Amino acid sequence: MDSPTNHDGRRMVKGKIEIKRIENLTSRQVTFSKRRKGLMKKAHELSVLCDAQVAAIVFSQKGKLYEYASSDMKKMIERCELHRREYFHEERLQKEQQVQDLKDEITIMVNSIELLQRHCRRLMGEDLDTCSVEELKEITIQIEKSLTIVRSRKAKLNEDEVGKLKAEIAGKRELLNERTRLHEMFEEKPLWMQSRNLESEKNASSSGCENIHISNVETDLFIGLPRRV
């Protein structure tokens, strides 16, 4: 099917209408009439083509009723109401079941918390009057296991602490040995004495060199007149 054309032969493009309230009263009434008739026509076509039961109810702005029904309108409304009650009844049942499930879960959690609290009190030596012999044996076994774990952890911490102390002692011992070695090297003399000894050694060394130099000089002694060259 060809698109409509204007007077000069060009094709007209159908523009999109913005869906919002029509402010002009006359235009609004005209649009309502056209759209209402189109809706009723589409409802009739749907019922005929698809063998479906269709009902449409429209109220105008002034409250006037327009309706279409492929069969008896009253029966269709009763059927719709029945379906609505069944739907909401089923939905209500689902919600009630969800609420009941939550309540049951809360009850189970509360009971579990009470059992844990009672068990903790018994491990602390409380509320033992209602315990049987088997329950007391089980509590004893659990306490012994807990003590074993605690003692093992305590031993591990003590071992780590002893290792740290040994490492510190070894480090201090190395420092002490180094200090002893340095003391033996310098014979435990104060620094001012060590510096004086070094100066004395330097002076003695320089005096010995001078004596050696003087002793190497030859001296001749002549008696009488000087010799003629």
PDB file of C-alpha atoms in Angstrom:
ATOM      1  CA  MET A   1       0.000   0.000   0.000  1.00  0.00           C
ATOM      2  CA  ASP A   2       1.409   3.324  -1.058  1.00  0.00           C
ATOM      3  CA  SER A   3       1.895   6.087   1.480  1.00  0.00           C
ATOM      4  CA  PRO A   4      -0.367   9.154   1.119  1.00  0.00           C
ATOM      5  CA  THR A   5       1.051  12.055  -0.863  1.00  0.00           C
ATOM      6  CA  ASN A   6       0.446  15.783  -0.708  1.00  0.00           C
ATOM      7  CA  HIS A   7      -0.540  18.073  -3.551  1.00  0.00           C
ATOM      8  CA  ASP A   8       2.974  18.295  -5.013  1.00  0.00           C
ATOM      9  CA  GLY A   9       3.418  14.522  -5.137  1.00  0.00           C
ATOM     10  CA  ARG A  10       5.772  14.109  -2.144  1.00  0.00           C
ATOM     11  CA  ARG A  11       5.073  11.381   0.391  1.00  0.00           C
ATOM     12  CA  MET A  12       3.735  12.409   3.757  1.00  0.00           C
ATOM     13  CA  VAL A  13       5.390  10.917   6.826  1.00  0.00           C
ATOM     14  CA  LYS A  14       3.062  10.183   9.710  1.00  0.00           C
ATOM     15  CA  GLY A  15       4.470  11.913  12.784  1.00  0.00           C
ATOM     16  CA  LYS A  16       4.448  10.520  16.321  1.00  0.00           C
ATOM     17  CA  ILE A  17       1.905  12.038  18.707  1.00  0.00           C
ATOM     18  CA  GLU A  18       3.100  12.863  22.203  1.00  0.00           C
ATOM     19  CA  ILE A  19       0.906  11.083  24.729  1.00  0.00           C
ATOM     20  CA  LYS A  20      -0.242  13.710  27.211  1.00  0.00           C
ATOM     21  CA  ARG A  21      -3.443  15.426  28.256  1.00  0.00           C
ATOM     22  CA  ILE A  22      -5.039  17.494  25.503  1.00  0.00           C
ATOM     23  CA  GLU A  23      -5.579  20.999  26.848  1.00  0.00           C
ATOM     24  CA  ASN A  24      -8.043  22.146  24.204  1.00  0.00           C
ATOM     25  CA  LEU A  25     -11.535  20.981  25.222  1.00  0.00           C
ATOM     26  CA  THR A  26     -12.927  20.606  21.685  1.00  0.00           C
ATOM     27  CA  SER A  27      -9.906  18.651  20.485  1.00  0.00           C
ATOM     28  CA  ARG A  28     -10.090  16.473  23.603  1.00  0.00           C
ATOM     29  CA  GLN A  29     -13.755  15.583  22.976  1.00  0.00           C
ATOM     30  CA  VAL A  30     -13.104  14.802  19.312  1.00  0.00           C
ATOM     31  CA  THR A  31     -10.118  12.606  20.193  1.00  0.00           C
ATOM     32  CA  PHE A  32     -12.121  10.800  22.897  1.00  0.00           C
ATOM     33  CA  SER A  33     -14.915   9.998  20.460  1.00  0.00           C
ATOM     34  CA  LYS A  34     -12.550   8.701  17.785  1.00  0.00           C
ATOM     35  CA  ARG A  35     -10.415   6.639  20.169  1.00  0.00           C
ATOM     36  CA  ARG A  36     -13.465   5.200  21.964  1.00  0.00           C
ATOM     37  CA  LYS A  37     -14.988   4.006  18.696  1.00  0.00           C
ATOM     38  CA  GLY A  38     -11.622   2.543  17.658  1.00  0.00           C
ATOM     39  CA  LEU A  39     -11.313   0.714  21.001  1.00  0.00           C
ATOM     40  CA  MET A  40     -14.792  -0.802  20.736  1.00  0.00           C
ATOM     41  CA  LYS A  41     -14.069  -1.857  17.156  1.00  0.00           C
ATOM     42  CA  LYS A  42     -10.798  -3.548  18.156  1.00  0.00           C
ATOM     43  CA  ALA A  43     -12.558  -5.325  21.037  1.00  0.00           C
ATOM     44  CA  HIS A  44     -15.223  -6.663  18.668  1.00  0.00           C
ATOM     45  CA  GLU A  45     -12.594  -7.786  16.158  1.00  0.00           C
ATOM     46  CA  LEU A  46     -10.648  -9.568  18.903  1.00  0.00           C
ATOM     47  CA  SER A  47     -13.729 -11.455  20.072  1.00  0.00           C
ATOM     48  CA  VAL A  48     -14.677 -12.516  16.548  1.00  0.00           C
ATOM     49  CA  LEU A  49     -11.207 -13.402  15.246  1.00  0.00           C
ATOM     50  CA  CYS A  50     -10.004 -15.249  18.339  1.00  0.00           C
ATOM     51  CA  ASP A  51     -13.333 -16.546  19.689  1.00  0.00           C
ATOM     52  CA  ALA A  52     -12.555 -14.747  22.969  1.00  0.00           C
ATOM     53  CA  GLN A  53     -14.884 -13.222  25.509  1.00  0.00           C
ATOM     54  CA  VAL A  54     -14.090  -9.513  25.539  1.00  0.00           C
ATOM     55  CA  ALA A  55     -15.561  -6.703  27.617  1.00  0.00           C
ATOM     56  CA  ALA A  56     -14.652  -3.031  27.553  1.00  0.00           C
ATOM     57  CA  ILE A  57     -15.917  -0.329  29.898  1.00  0.00           C
ATOM     58  CA  VAL A  58     -15.178   3.377  29.368  1.00  0.00           C
ATOM     59  CA  PHE A  59     -16.312   6.393  31.377  1.00  0.00           C
ATOM     60  CA  SER A  60     -16.084   9.817  29.786  1.00  0.00           C
ATOM     61  CA  GLN A  61     -14.846  12.929  31.561  1.00  0.00           C
ATOM     62  CA  LYS A  62     -18.481  13.781  32.458  1.00  0.00           C
ATOM     63  CA  GLY A  63     -19.132  10.245  33.781  1.00  0.00           C
ATOM     64  CA  LYS A  64     -21.038   8.840  30.828  1.00  0.00           C
ATOM     65  CA  LEU A  65     -20.709   5.068  30.469  1.00  0.00           C
ATOM     66  CA  TYR A  66     -19.698   3.348  27.227  1.00  0.00           C
ATOM     67  CA  GLU A  67     -19.392  -0.402  27.172  1.00  0.00           C
ATOM     68  CA  TYR A  68     -18.943  -3.365  24.879  1.00  0.00           C
ATOM     69  CA  ALA A  69     -19.336  -7.054  25.664  1.00  0.00           C
ATOM     70  CA  SER A  70     -19.083 -10.023  23.377  1.00  0.00           C
ATOM     71  CA  SER A  71     -21.628 -11.777  25.638  1.00  0.00           C
ATOM     72  CA  ASP A  72     -23.698 -10.824  28.696  1.00  0.00           C
ATOM     73  CA  MET A  73     -21.873  -7.983  30.474  1.00  0.00           C
ATOM     74  CA  LYS A  74     -23.232  -8.877  33.939  1.00  0.00           C
ATOM     75  CA  LYS A  75     -22.049 -12.472  33.695  1.00  0.00           C
ATOM     76  CA  MET A  76     -18.639 -11.351  32.499  1.00  0.00           C
ATOM     77  CA  ILE A  77     -18.300  -8.936  35.425  1.00  0.00           C
ATOM     78  CA  GLU A  78     -19.294 -11.709  37.896  1.00  0.00           C
ATOM     79  CA  ARG A  79     -16.737 -14.001  36.302  1.00  0.00           C
ATOM     80  CA  CYS A  80     -14.097 -11.309  36.548  1.00  0.00           C
ATOM     81  CA  GLU A  81     -14.920 -10.740  40.220  1.00  0.00           C
ATOM     82  CA  LEU A  82     -14.733 -14.450  40.952  1.00  0.00           C
ATOM     83  CA  HIS A  83     -11.377 -14.701  39.228  1.00  0.00           C
ATOM     84  CA  ARG A  84     -10.135 -11.679  41.142  1.00  0.00           C
ATOM     85  CA  ARG A  85     -11.160 -13.190  44.499  1.00  0.00           C
ATOM     86  CA  GLU A  86      -9.472 -16.478  43.629  1.00  0.00           C
ATOM     87  CA  TYR A  87      -6.330 -14.695  42.547  1.00  0.00           C
ATOM     88  CA  PHE A  88      -6.083 -12.557  45.669  1.00  0.00           C
ATOM     89  CA  HIS A  89      -7.049 -15.490  47.864  1.00  0.00           C
ATOM     90  CA  GLU A  90      -4.212 -17.537  46.426  1.00  0.00           C
ATOM     91  CA  GLU A  91      -1.843 -14.615  46.836  1.00  0.00           C
ATOM     92  CA  ARG A  92      -2.970 -14.209  50.443  1.00  0.00           C
ATOM     93  CA  LEU A  93      -2.392 -17.890  51.103  1.00  0.00           C
ATOM     94  CA  GLN A  94       1.121 -17.626  49.690  1.00  0.00           C
ATOM     95  CA  LYS A  95       1.894 -14.675  51.947  1.00  0.00           C
ATOM     96  CA  GLU A  96       0.459 -16.468  54.958  1.00  0.00           C
ATOM     97  CA  GLN A  97       2.600 -19.501  54.162  1.00  0.00           C
ATOM     98  CA  GLN A  98       5.701 -17.305  53.883  1.00  0.00           C
ATOM     99  CA  VAL A  99       4.920 -15.706  57.239  1.00  0.00           C
ATOM    100  CA  GLN A 100       4.434 -19.124  58.827  1.00  0.00           C
ATOM    101  CA  ASP A 101       7.744 -20.349  57.371  1.00  0.00           C
ATOM    102  CA  LEU A 102       9.496 -17.320  58.872  1.00  0.00           C
ATOM    103  CA  LYS A 103       7.894 -17.977  62.251  1.00  0.00           C
ATOM    104  CA  ASP A 104       9.023 -21.612  62.155  1.00  0.00           C
ATOM    105  CA  GLU A 105      12.552 -20.563  61.265  1.00  0.00           C
ATOM    106  CA  ILE A 106      12.619 -18.041  64.115  1.00  0.00           C
ATOM    107  CA  THR A 107      11.402 -20.730  66.527  1.00  0.00           C
ATOM    108  CA  ILE A 108      14.157 -23.103  65.423  1.00  0.00           C
ATOM    109  CA  MET A 109      16.795 -20.378  65.847  1.00  0.00           C
ATOM    110  CA  VAL A 110      15.510 -19.477  69.335  1.00  0.00           C
ATOM    111  CA  ASN A 111      15.623 -23.130  70.394  1.00  0.00           C
ATOM    112  CA  SER A 112      19.159 -23.495  69.033  1.00  0.00           C
ATOM    113  CA  ILE A 113      20.293 -20.413  70.954  1.00  0.00           C
ATOM    114  CA  GLU A 114      18.765 -21.759  74.166  1.00  0.00           C
ATOM    115  CA  LEU A 115      20.544 -25.096  73.705  1.00  0.00           C
ATOM    116  CA  LEU A 116      23.876 -23.359  73.129  1.00  0.00           C
ATOM    117  CA  GLN A 117      23.422 -21.164  76.188  1.00  0.00           C
ATOM    118  CA  ARG A 118      22.541 -24.199  78.323  1.00  0.00           C
ATOM    119  CA  HIS A 119      25.568 -26.073  77.001  1.00  0.00           C
ATOM    120  CA  CYS A 120      27.850 -23.118  77.811  1.00  0.00           C
ATOM    121  CA  ARG A 121      26.457 -22.908  81.348  1.00  0.00           C
ATOM    122  CA  ARG A 122      27.099 -26.616  81.869  1.00  0.00           C
ATOM    123  CA  LEU A 123      30.670 -26.256  80.627  1.00  0.00           C
ATOM    124  CA  MET A 124      31.053 -23.517  83.244  1.00  0.00           C
ATOM    125  CA  GLY A 125      29.790 -25.914  85.930  1.00  0.00           C
ATOM    126  CA  GLU A 126      26.265 -24.507  86.143  1.00  0.00           C
ATOM    127  CA  ASP A 127      22.839 -26.166  85.748  1.00  0.00           C
ATOM    128  CA  LEU A 128      24.255 -29.647  86.282  1.00  0.00           C
ATOM    129  CA  ASP A 129      21.415 -30.896  88.472  1.00  0.00           C
ATOM    130  CA  THR A 130      19.369 -32.116  85.519  1.00  0.00           C
ATOM    131  CA  CYS A 131      22.300 -33.804  83.752  1.00  0.00           C
ATOM    132  CA  SER A 132      22.456 -37.560  83.466  1.00  0.00           C
ATOM    133  CA  VAL A 133      25.601 -39.626  83.937  1.00  0.00           C
ATOM    134  CA  GLU A 134      26.148 -39.860  80.186  1.00  0.00           C
ATOM    135  CA  GLU A 135      25.746 -36.118  79.787  1.00  0.00           C
ATOM    136  CA  LEU A 136      28.256 -35.504  82.567  1.00  0.00           C
ATOM    137  CA  LYS A 137      30.712 -37.870  80.901  1.00  0.00           C
ATOM    138  CA  GLU A 138      30.298 -36.035  77.613  1.00  0.00           C
ATOM    139  CA  ILE A 139      30.842 -32.672  79.331  1.00  0.00           C
ATOM    140  CA  THR A 140      33.989 -34.057  81.015  1.00  0.00           C
ATOM    141  CA  ILE A 141      35.379 -35.256  77.675  1.00  0.00           C
ATOM    142  CA  GLN A 142      34.718 -31.891  76.065  1.00  0.00           C
ATOM    143  CA  ILE A 143      36.380 -30.031  78.941  1.00  0.00           C
ATOM    144  CA  GLU A 144      39.444 -32.302  78.737  1.00  0.00           C
ATOM    145  CA  LYS A 145      39.683 -31.716  74.996  1.00  0.00           C
ATOM    146  CA  SER A 146      39.439 -27.978  75.539  1.00  0.00           C
ATOM    147  CA  LEU A 147      42.135 -28.105  78.222  1.00  0.00           C
ATOM    148  CA  THR A 148      44.407 -30.069  75.885  1.00  0.00           C
ATOM    149  CA  ILE A 149      43.971 -27.447  73.167  1.00  0.00           C
ATOM    150  CA  VAL A 150      44.570 -24.585  75.632  1.00  0.00           C
ATOM    151  CA  ARG A 151      47.690 -26.215  77.082  1.00  0.00           C
ATOM    152  CA  SER A 152      49.067 -26.911  73.623  1.00  0.00           C
ATOM    153  CA  ARG A 153      48.554 -23.283  72.665  1.00  0.00           C
ATOM    154  CA  LYS A 154      50.146 -22.112  75.907  1.00  0.00           C
ATOM    155  CA  ALA A 155      53.173 -24.378  75.362  1.00  0.00           C
ATOM    156  CA  LYS A 156      53.569 -23.025  71.845  1.00  0.00           C
ATOM    157  CA  LEU A 157      53.520 -19.437  73.095  1.00  0.00           C
ATOM    158  CA  ASN A 158      56.044 -20.269  75.843  1.00  0.00           C
ATOM    159  CA  GLU A 159      58.308 -21.960  73.300  1.00  0.00           C
ATOM    160  CA  ASP A 160      58.188 -18.909  71.063  1.00  0.00           C
ATOM    161  CA  GLU A 161      58.970 -16.649  74.015  1.00  0.00           C
ATOM    162  CA  VAL A 162      61.934 -18.807  75.071  1.00  0.00           C
ATOM    163  CA  GLY A 163      63.256 -18.710  71.501  1.00  0.00           C
ATOM    164  CA  LYS A 164      63.095 -14.914  71.508  1.00  0.00           C
ATOM    165  CA  LEU A 165      64.926 -14.748  74.862  1.00  0.00           C
ATOM    166  CA  LYS A 166      67.632 -17.118  73.605  1.00  0.00           C
ATOM    167  CA  ALA A 167      68.134 -14.983  70.526  1.00  0.00           C
ATOM    168  CA  GLU A 168      68.447 -11.849  72.678  1.00  0.00           C
ATOM    169  CA  ILE A 169      70.924 -13.583  75.028  1.00  0.00           C
ATOM    170  CA  ALA A 170      73.007 -14.778  72.058  1.00  0.00           C
ATOM    171  CA  GLY A 171      73.115 -11.243  70.693  1.00  0.00           C
ATOM    172  CA  LYS A 172      74.200  -9.824  74.060  1.00  0.00           C
ATOM    173  CA  ARG A 173      76.819 -12.557  74.388  1.00  0.00           C
ATOM    174  CA  GLU A 174      78.307 -11.622  71.019  1.00  0.00           C
ATOM    175  CA  LEU A 175      78.468  -7.974  72.083  1.00  0.00           C
ATOM    176  CA  LEU A 176      80.169  -8.985  75.353  1.00  0.00           C
ATOM    177  CA  ASN A 177      82.735 -11.110  73.534  1.00  0.00           C
ATOM    178  CA  GLU A 178      83.495  -8.251  71.156  1.00  0.00           C
ATOM    179  CA  ARG A 179      83.944  -5.878  74.082  1.00  0.00           C
ATOM    180  CA  THR A 180      86.246  -8.335  75.841  1.00  0.00           C
ATOM    181  CA  ARG A 181      88.338  -8.690  72.721  1.00  0.00           C
ATOM    182  CA  LEU A 182      88.685  -4.947  72.369  1.00  0.00           C
ATOM    183  CA  HIS A 183      89.626  -4.598  76.035  1.00  0.00           C
ATOM    184  CA  GLU A 184      92.303  -7.259  75.694  1.00  0.00           C
ATOM    185  CA  MET A 185      93.635  -5.524  72.601  1.00  0.00           C
ATOM    186  CA  PHE A 186      94.055  -2.196  74.361  1.00  0.00           C
ATOM    187  CA  GLU A 187      94.909  -3.758  77.788  1.00  0.00           C
ATOM    188  CA  GLU A 188      92.081  -1.974  79.482  1.00  0.00           C
ATOM    189  CA  LYS A 189      94.014   1.367  79.376  1.00  0.00           C
ATOM    190  CA  PRO A 190      92.221   4.704  79.295  1.00  0.00           C
ATOM    191  CA  LEU A 191      92.340   6.649  76.075  1.00  0.00           C
ATOM    192  CA  TRP A 192      94.536   9.441  77.484  1.00  0.00           C
ATOM    193  CA  MET A 193      97.176   6.903  78.534  1.00  0.00           C
ATOM    194  CA  GLN A 194      97.029   5.218  75.163  1.00  0.00           C
ATOM    195  CA  SER A 195      97.605   8.564  73.424  1.00  0.00           C
ATOM    196  CA  ARG A 196     100.537   9.419  75.780  1.00  0.00           C
ATOM    197  CA  ASN A 197     102.185   6.053  75.105  1.00  0.00           C
ATOM    198  CA  LEU A 198     101.849   6.644  71.399  1.00  0.00           C
ATOM    199  CA  GLU A 199     103.532  10.094  71.737  1.00  0.00           C
ATOM    200  CA  SER A 200     106.355   8.601  73.849  1.00  0.00           C
ATOM    201  CA  GLU A 201     106.951   5.907  71.270  1.00  0.00           C
ATOM    202  CA  LYS A 202     107.045   8.557  68.527  1.00  0.00           C
ATOM    203  CA  ASN A 203     109.564  10.699  70.503  1.00  0.00           C
ATOM    204  CA  ALA A 204     111.773   7.697  71.246  1.00  0.00           C
ATOM    205  CA  SER A 205     111.777   6.719  67.620  1.00  0.00           C
ATOM    206  CA  SER A 206     112.776  10.232  66.465  1.00  0.00           C
ATOM    207  CA  SER A 207     115.618  10.456  69.103  1.00  0.00           C
ATOM    208  CA  GLY A 208     117.097   7.159  67.984  1.00  0.00           C
ATOM    209  CA  CYS A 209     117.184   8.341  64.415  1.00  0.00           C
ATOM    210  CA  GLU A 210     119.071  11.533  65.391  1.00  0.00           C
ATOM    211  CA  ASN A 211     121.655   9.565  67.393  1.00  0.00           C
ATOM    212  CA  ILE A 212     122.264   7.259  64.509  1.00  0.00           C
ATOM    213  CA  HIS A 213     122.773  10.260  62.214  1.00  0.00           C
ATOM    214  CA  ILE A 214     125.296  11.932  64.561  1.00  0.00           C
ATOM    215  CA  SER A 215     127.265   8.750  65.063  1.00  0.00           C
ATOM    216  CA  ASN A 216     127.715   8.441  61.332  1.00  0.00           C
ATOM    217  CA  VAL A 217     129.547  11.816  61.071  1.00  0.00           C
ATOM    218  CA  GLU A 218     133.369  11.446  60.977  1.00  0.00           C
ATOM    219  CA  THR A 219     135.526  13.854  63.066  1.00  0.00           C
ATOM    220  CA  ASP A 220     139.318  14.315  62.700  1.00  0.00           C
ATOM    221  CA  LEU A 221     141.534  15.904  65.445  1.00  0.00           C
ATOM    222  CA  PHE A 222     144.859  17.576  64.418  1.00  0.00           C
ATOM    223  CA  ILE A 223     147.620  18.860  66.762  1.00  0.00           C
ATOM    224  CA  GLY A 224     149.894  21.594  65.498  1.00  0.00           C
ATOM    225  CA  LEU A 225     149.709  24.019  62.628  1.00  0.00           C
ATOM    226  CA  PRO A 226     147.119  23.559  59.988  1.00  0.00           C
ATOM    227  CA  ARG A 227     148.226  21.716  56.931  1.00  0.00           C
ATOM    228  CA  ARG A 228     148.850  23.538  53.713  1.00  0.00           C
ATOM    229  CA  VAL A 229     146.904  22.367  50.798  1.00  0.00           C
TER     230      VAL A 229
END
